[in-house]
XYZ file of C-alpha atoms in Angstrom:
198
model
C -1.966 -4.787 41.027
C -2.603 -8.554 40.244
C -6.024 -8.097 40.657
C -6.254 -5.261 37.860
C -4.447 -7.261 35.696
C -6.805 -10.260 36.102
C -9.831 -8.077 36.293
C -8.402 -6.656 32.902
C -10.718 -8.810 29.798
C -11.922 -8.796 26.440
C -14.697 -6.569 27.965
C -13.093 -4.185 29.191
C -10.684 -2.890 26.656
C -7.615 0.238 26.789
C -8.233 3.050 25.631
C -4.976 2.034 23.131
C -6.904 -1.422 22.028
C -10.922 1.124 21.421
C -8.211 3.229 19.388
C -6.588 0.512 17.478
C -10.133 -1.493 16.594
C -11.535 2.567 15.026
C -8.716 3.141 13.525
C -8.690 -0.665 11.658
C -12.255 0.041 10.601
C -11.320 3.237 9.212
C -8.434 1.656 8.142
C -10.189 -0.879 5.961
C -12.920 1.479 4.786
C -10.150 3.348 3.081
C -8.955 0.142 1.510
C -12.308 -0.839 0.693
C -13.067 2.812 -0.760
C -9.393 2.195 -2.669
C -9.599 -1.062 -4.507
C -14.025 -0.386 -5.648
C -13.188 3.532 -6.925
C -13.245 3.669 -10.826
C -11.033 6.494 -10.276
C -7.173 5.966 -10.953
C -5.880 9.205 -8.396
C -8.592 8.684 -6.100
C -7.595 5.099 -5.651
C -3.976 6.257 -5.602
C -5.025 8.859 -2.532
C -7.041 6.126 -0.578
C -4.571 4.174 -0.712
C -2.708 6.951 1.471
C -5.013 6.738 3.826
C -5.253 3.019 3.648
C -1.591 3.266 4.187
C -1.628 5.786 6.685
C -4.062 4.294 9.400
C -1.827 0.860 9.025
C 0.925 3.714 10.262
C -0.814 4.347 13.045
C -1.659 0.586 13.957
C 2.387 -0.472 13.738
C 2.773 3.287 16.066
C -0.587 2.033 18.569
C 1.098 -2.207 18.957
C 5.005 -0.289 19.703
C 6.550 -0.403 16.465
C 7.816 2.248 15.829
C 10.780 1.474 13.326
C 7.806 -0.138 10.921
C 5.780 2.352 10.922
C 8.203 5.083 9.917
C 9.195 3.185 7.546
C 5.581 2.152 6.169
C 5.384 6.268 5.799
C 8.711 7.193 4.295
C 8.679 4.731 1.709
C 4.991 3.280 1.083
C 3.042 6.303 1.347
C 5.912 8.151 0.775
C 7.321 6.520 -2.340
C 5.153 3.501 -3.696
C 2.197 5.859 -4.190
C 4.607 9.067 -5.213
C 5.333 6.466 -7.958
C 1.976 4.809 -8.956
C 0.994 8.453 -9.107
C 3.847 8.842 -10.929
C 3.076 6.191 -13.791
C -0.341 7.319 -14.044
C 0.766 10.955 -15.423
C 3.493 9.333 -17.427
C 0.650 6.336 -19.252
C -1.888 9.552 -19.522
C -3.992 8.301 -17.323
C -7.403 9.629 -17.447
C -8.287 11.171 -14.803
C -12.220 11.163 -14.197
C -13.912 7.838 -14.251
C -12.171 5.512 -15.832
C -15.192 2.613 -17.009
C -11.664 0.015 -18.221
C -11.117 0.236 -14.474
C -14.670 -1.940 -13.807
C -14.554 -5.451 -14.308
C -17.513 -7.875 -14.078
C -16.288 -10.419 -11.683
C -16.389 -8.159 -9.238
C -17.791 -11.435 -7.032
C -14.902 -14.135 -8.575
C -11.905 -11.533 -7.119
C -14.220 -10.949 -3.593
C -14.279 -14.483 -3.199
C -10.396 -15.529 -4.723
C -9.626 -12.138 -1.553
C -11.648 -13.458 1.139
C -9.930 -17.076 0.939
C -6.618 -14.959 0.957
C -7.443 -13.729 3.419
C -8.039 -16.624 5.397
C -5.191 -18.589 4.246
C -2.761 -15.734 5.343
C -4.949 -15.036 8.898
C -4.807 -19.007 9.332
C -1.556 -19.729 8.463
C -0.186 -16.688 11.064
C -2.372 -17.251 13.639
C -0.916 -21.111 13.592
C 2.850 -19.737 13.155
C 3.237 -17.852 15.985
C 0.293 -19.819 18.158
C 2.830 -20.652 20.616
C 5.462 -17.592 19.953
C 5.498 -15.490 23.334
C 7.441 -11.568 23.422
C 9.909 -10.898 25.891
C 8.533 -8.067 27.812
C 12.289 -8.134 29.816
C 14.607 -7.734 27.036
C 14.618 -5.050 23.864
C 11.112 -4.025 23.018
C 10.020 -6.272 19.568
C 9.078 -3.383 17.635
C 12.362 -1.255 18.093
C 14.272 0.405 16.117
C 17.775 -1.336 17.586
C 16.338 -4.891 17.004
C 14.015 -3.979 13.930
C 17.088 -2.586 11.836
C 19.899 -5.653 12.860
C 16.989 -7.628 11.443
C 16.680 -5.551 8.515
C 19.598 -5.468 7.511
C 20.748 -8.787 7.930
C 19.231 -10.992 7.620
C 16.357 -9.051 4.839
C 18.615 -6.852 2.899
C 17.916 -8.790 -0.394
C 14.661 -9.011 -0.685
C 14.905 -5.085 0.851
C 17.272 -3.812 -2.035
C 15.444 -6.577 -4.400
C 12.509 -4.193 -4.013
C 13.623 -1.435 -4.938
C 15.119 -2.495 -7.620
C 11.320 -3.954 -8.801
C 10.295 -0.211 -8.010
C 12.607 1.473 -10.780
C 11.402 -1.332 -13.171
C 8.542 -0.046 -12.738
C 9.063 3.383 -13.486
C 11.370 3.054 -16.385
C 9.249 0.987 -18.088
C 6.359 3.752 -17.516
C 8.814 5.967 -18.866
C 9.439 4.152 -22.579
C 5.446 3.922 -22.512
C 5.070 7.330 -22.602
C 7.406 7.918 -24.980
C 6.306 5.734 -26.983
C 2.674 6.770 -27.095
C 4.533 10.093 -28.111
C 6.549 8.963 -30.809
C 3.532 7.577 -32.274
C 1.048 10.318 -32.109
C 3.781 12.463 -33.200
C 3.775 11.891 -36.978
C -0.032 12.330 -37.941
C 0.030 15.300 -35.471
C 2.856 17.131 -37.395
C 0.940 15.490 -41.013
C -1.923 17.559 -39.985
C 0.032 20.464 -39.360
C 1.149 20.714 -43.156
C -2.394 19.384 -44.236
C -3.413 23.205 -42.372
C -0.926 24.558 -43.826
C -1.534 23.385 -47.698
C -4.787 24.105 -47.369
C -3.900 27.906 -46.295
C -1.958 28.322 -48.592
C -4.412 27.689 -50.816
């Protein structure tokens, strides 16, 4: 049994590791399409695919609680909120020239530097961290729920307030746009009635 464990290495991956790599590549491709498409609705839908791929990665890591939170909150709530915001602010459905910028290479450089810094910080922080396999699984519902509702209640609630503020802001912007167009529409209709009466 120890020989089998010792023979498993980088050149002999398991099925879970191969699936993890394939799903990760697909998720990375969906994320690239999300940030490069010029259609806002398509970007939101590709964001659903990206977040769903991340949830599958969590499942492959046996972190089922985080996976279902990813599906329920991010896929089920955040993306729906984004779609409502797009509809309420009357964003263009087709290709939008405003969705593109001439600073793509600068943005790419900043993204690469930020990703490298994040990877370095995570690796440095967890370099000597080991998972206790004899205890409760680190990604189980019990362990994650206790950590979330004991230590992270305030950030969790702050995020919910932020999402609510974004939705209220979208409603306010849509009502202002409607109020600005209503008098012009009424004036045009009244002018048309006068000309028709003549």
